[in-house]
Amino acid sequence: MGSFSIWHWLIVLVIVMLVFGTKKLRNVGQDLGGAVKGFKDGMKEANADKPADAAQPTQQVSGETIDVEVKEKTKS
């Protein structure tokens, strides 16, 4: 029940190619690649739109722990 050998994966690949055909698999690959490229471009664009001040935190964390007590909110 360990990992599959290369022969198992080759047999699965052949069966998938027989069921779907190479044209359908090529189209799926192109669609997936285009979606990944669009996502990367969108992330680059979103990071470029941020001002430089937003990337730098304005407050410094001192590393102190603040103990607080939580009270249950009551309906008025």
C-alpha positions as MATLAB code, in Angstrom:
seq = 'MGSFSIWHWLIVLVIVMLVFGTKKLRNVGQDLGGAVKGFKDGMKEANADKPADAAQPTQQVSGETIDVEVKEKTKS';
ca = [
       0.000    0.000    0.000;
       2.999    2.266   -0.486;
       3.512    4.736   -3.261;
       2.771    3.817   -6.847;
       5.601    2.878   -9.198;
       6.278    4.550  -12.521;
       4.484    1.698  -14.316;
       1.266    2.412  -12.442;
       1.384    6.072  -13.469;
       2.149    5.197  -17.102;
      -0.849    2.865  -17.250;
      -3.084    5.563  -15.729;
      -1.752    8.087  -18.277;
      -2.481    5.748  -21.188;
      -6.028    5.109  -19.938;
      -6.669    8.842  -19.490;
      -5.364    9.521  -23.006;
      -7.631    6.817  -24.419;
     -10.692    8.126  -22.588;
     -10.263   11.863  -23.185;
      -7.997   12.015  -26.231;
      -4.901   14.153  -26.652;
      -6.772   17.173  -28.069;
      -9.012   17.459  -25.009;
      -6.035   17.073  -22.651;
      -4.093   19.731  -24.579;
      -7.017   22.149  -24.276;
      -7.316   21.494  -20.542;
      -3.573   22.108  -20.137;
      -3.752   25.381  -22.060;
      -6.726   26.552  -20.003;
      -4.997   25.700  -16.755;
      -1.785   27.420  -17.851;
      -3.707   30.533  -18.874;
      -5.493   30.635  -15.531;
      -2.206   30.377  -13.622;
      -0.638   33.102  -15.778;
      -3.651   35.371  -15.239;
      -3.474   34.794  -11.491;
       0.239   35.662  -11.397;
      -0.327   38.807  -13.472;
      -3.158   39.848  -11.164;
      -0.982   39.364   -8.091;
       1.826   41.443   -9.627;
      -0.644   44.159  -10.546;
      -2.170   44.176   -7.059;
       1.273   44.485   -5.454;
       2.232   47.299   -7.841;
      -0.919   49.265   -6.947;
      -0.073   49.368   -3.236;
       1.670   52.531   -2.057;
       5.109   52.108   -0.505;
       3.801   53.230    2.908;
       1.272   50.385    3.042;
       4.024   47.787    2.726;
       5.856   49.090    5.810;
       4.146   48.697    9.205;
       3.920   51.975   11.095;
       3.850   50.443   14.567;
       6.646   48.486   16.111;
       5.803   45.377   18.090;
       7.593   45.355   21.425;
       7.036   41.668   22.162;
       5.006   42.298   25.323;
       1.997   40.181   26.212;
      -1.076   42.113   27.291;
      -3.500   40.306   29.562;
      -7.138   41.260   29.140;
     -10.391   40.009   30.531;
     -13.279   39.299   28.173;
     -16.767   40.051   29.381;
     -19.860   38.550   27.815;
     -22.005   41.024   25.929;
     -25.532   41.336   27.287;
     -28.584   42.406   25.338;
     -30.078   45.731   26.444;
];
